[in-house]
Tab-separated table of C-alpha atoms in Angstrom:
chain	number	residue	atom	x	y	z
A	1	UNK	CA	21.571	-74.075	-5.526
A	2	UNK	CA	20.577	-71.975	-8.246
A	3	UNK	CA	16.456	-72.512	-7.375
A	4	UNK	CA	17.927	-71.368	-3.734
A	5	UNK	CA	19.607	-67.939	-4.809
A	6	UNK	CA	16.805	-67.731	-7.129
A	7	UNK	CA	14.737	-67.673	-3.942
A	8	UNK	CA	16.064	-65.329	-1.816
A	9	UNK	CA	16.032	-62.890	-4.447
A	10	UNK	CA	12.738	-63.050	-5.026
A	11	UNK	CA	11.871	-62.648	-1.191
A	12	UNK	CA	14.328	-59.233	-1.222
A	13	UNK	CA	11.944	-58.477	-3.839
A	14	UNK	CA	9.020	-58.726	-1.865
A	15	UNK	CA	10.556	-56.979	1.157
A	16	UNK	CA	11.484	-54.183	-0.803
A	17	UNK	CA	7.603	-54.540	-2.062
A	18	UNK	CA	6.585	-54.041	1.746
A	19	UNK	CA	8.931	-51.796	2.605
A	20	UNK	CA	8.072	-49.204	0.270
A	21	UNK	CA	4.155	-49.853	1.176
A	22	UNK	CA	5.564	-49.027	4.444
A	23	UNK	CA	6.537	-45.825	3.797
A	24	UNK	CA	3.664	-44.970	1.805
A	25	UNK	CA	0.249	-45.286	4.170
A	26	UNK	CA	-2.101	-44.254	1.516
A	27	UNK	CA	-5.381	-45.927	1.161
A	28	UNK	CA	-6.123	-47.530	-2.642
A	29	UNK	CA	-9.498	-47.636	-3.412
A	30	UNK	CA	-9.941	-50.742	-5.516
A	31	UNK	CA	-12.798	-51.325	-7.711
A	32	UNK	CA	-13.563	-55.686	-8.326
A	33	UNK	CA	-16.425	-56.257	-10.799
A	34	UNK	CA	-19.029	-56.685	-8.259
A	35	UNK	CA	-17.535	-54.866	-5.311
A	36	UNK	CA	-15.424	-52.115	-4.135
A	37	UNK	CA	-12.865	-52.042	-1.301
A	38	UNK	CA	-10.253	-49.591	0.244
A	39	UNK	CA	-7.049	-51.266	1.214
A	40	UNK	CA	-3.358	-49.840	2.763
A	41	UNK	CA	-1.117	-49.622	-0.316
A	42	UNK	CA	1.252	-51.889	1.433
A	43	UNK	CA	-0.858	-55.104	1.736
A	44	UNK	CA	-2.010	-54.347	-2.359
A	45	UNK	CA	1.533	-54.203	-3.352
A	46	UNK	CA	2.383	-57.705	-1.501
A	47	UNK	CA	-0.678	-59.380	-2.419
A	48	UNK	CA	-0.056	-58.379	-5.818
A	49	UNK	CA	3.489	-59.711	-5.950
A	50	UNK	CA	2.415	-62.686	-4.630
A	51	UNK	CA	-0.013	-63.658	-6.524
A	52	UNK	CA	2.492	-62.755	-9.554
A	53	UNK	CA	4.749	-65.145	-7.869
A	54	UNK	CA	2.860	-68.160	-7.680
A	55	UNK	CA	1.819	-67.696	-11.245
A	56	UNK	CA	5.322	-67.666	-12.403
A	57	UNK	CA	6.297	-70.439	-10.539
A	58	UNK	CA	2.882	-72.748	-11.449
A	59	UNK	CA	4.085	-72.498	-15.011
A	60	UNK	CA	7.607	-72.581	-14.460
A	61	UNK	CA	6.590	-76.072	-12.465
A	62	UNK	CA	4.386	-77.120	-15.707
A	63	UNK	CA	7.503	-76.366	-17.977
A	64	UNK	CA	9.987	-78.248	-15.987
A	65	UNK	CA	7.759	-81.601	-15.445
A	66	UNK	CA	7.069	-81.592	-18.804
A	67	UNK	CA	11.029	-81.328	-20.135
A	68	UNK	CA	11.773	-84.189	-17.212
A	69	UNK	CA	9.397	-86.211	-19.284
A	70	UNK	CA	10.485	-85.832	-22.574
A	71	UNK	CA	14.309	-86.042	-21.492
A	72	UNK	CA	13.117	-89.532	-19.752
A	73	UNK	CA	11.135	-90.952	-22.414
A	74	UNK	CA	14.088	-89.911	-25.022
A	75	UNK	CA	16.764	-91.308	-22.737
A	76	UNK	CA	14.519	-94.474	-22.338
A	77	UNK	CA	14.756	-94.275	-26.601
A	78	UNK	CA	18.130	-94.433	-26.368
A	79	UNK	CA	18.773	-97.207	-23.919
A	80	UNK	CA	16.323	-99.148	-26.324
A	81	UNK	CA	18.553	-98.428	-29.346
A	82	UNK	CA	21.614	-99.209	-27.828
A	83	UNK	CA	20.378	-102.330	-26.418
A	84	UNK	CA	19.415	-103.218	-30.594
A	85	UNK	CA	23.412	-102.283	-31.010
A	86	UNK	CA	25.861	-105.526	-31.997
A	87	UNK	CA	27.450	-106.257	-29.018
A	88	UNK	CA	30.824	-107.608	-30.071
A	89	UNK	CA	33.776	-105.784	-31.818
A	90	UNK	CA	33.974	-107.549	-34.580
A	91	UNK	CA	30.129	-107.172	-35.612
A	92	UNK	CA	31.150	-103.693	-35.608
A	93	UNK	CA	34.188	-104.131	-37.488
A	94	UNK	CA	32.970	-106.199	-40.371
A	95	UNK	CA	30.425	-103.511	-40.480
A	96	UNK	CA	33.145	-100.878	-40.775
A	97	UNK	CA	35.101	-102.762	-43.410
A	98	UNK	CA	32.059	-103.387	-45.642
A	99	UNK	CA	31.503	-99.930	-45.414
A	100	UNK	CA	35.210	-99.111	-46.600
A	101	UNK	CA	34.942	-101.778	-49.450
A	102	UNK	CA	31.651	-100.301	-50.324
A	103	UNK	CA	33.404	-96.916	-50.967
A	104	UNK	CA	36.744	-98.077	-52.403
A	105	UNK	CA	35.125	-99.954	-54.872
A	106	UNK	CA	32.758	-96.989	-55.786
């Protein structure tokens, strides 16, 4: 849901981008390193915030696989250390009164 709302706000965003290219019909002269063009202000502005877009969201993609793995590969840790847990009560309460014997006789 929150990836949703998240969504739509960025495409208000980017209407908002177009719509104020709209009202402003200027050419931009922009200079590349080998070439030189003249575009409508309104197309630069969305092109730009697109291509900001899909940056953001390429890495936020990267960050989010990668915390999916490490939360999978600790959770698989833990199922492996519970499995290594005593299985019974009463492993668990000898364990529990050694430890109290332990520090009443301390």
């Amino acid at each position: 849901m929150k990836s949703f709302i998240a969504t739509i706000f960025v495409a208000l965003f980017f209407v908002l981008a177009l719509l104020f290219g709209a009202r402003n019909e200027q050419l931009v002269t922009i200079s590349y390193f080998v070439a030189q063009g003249e575009y409508r202000l309104p197309v630069v502005l969305g092109v730009v915030f697109l291509v900001g877009f899909l940056v953001s969201w390429i890495f936020a993609v990267y960050h989010i696989a990668k915390m999916k793995l490490v939360l999978r590969q600790a959770n698989k840790k833990i199922a492996q250390l519970e499995a290594k847990l005593p299985t019974s009560n009463l492993d668990v309460v000898t364990v529990e009164d050694q430890v109290k014997s332990k520090e009443l006789n301390a």
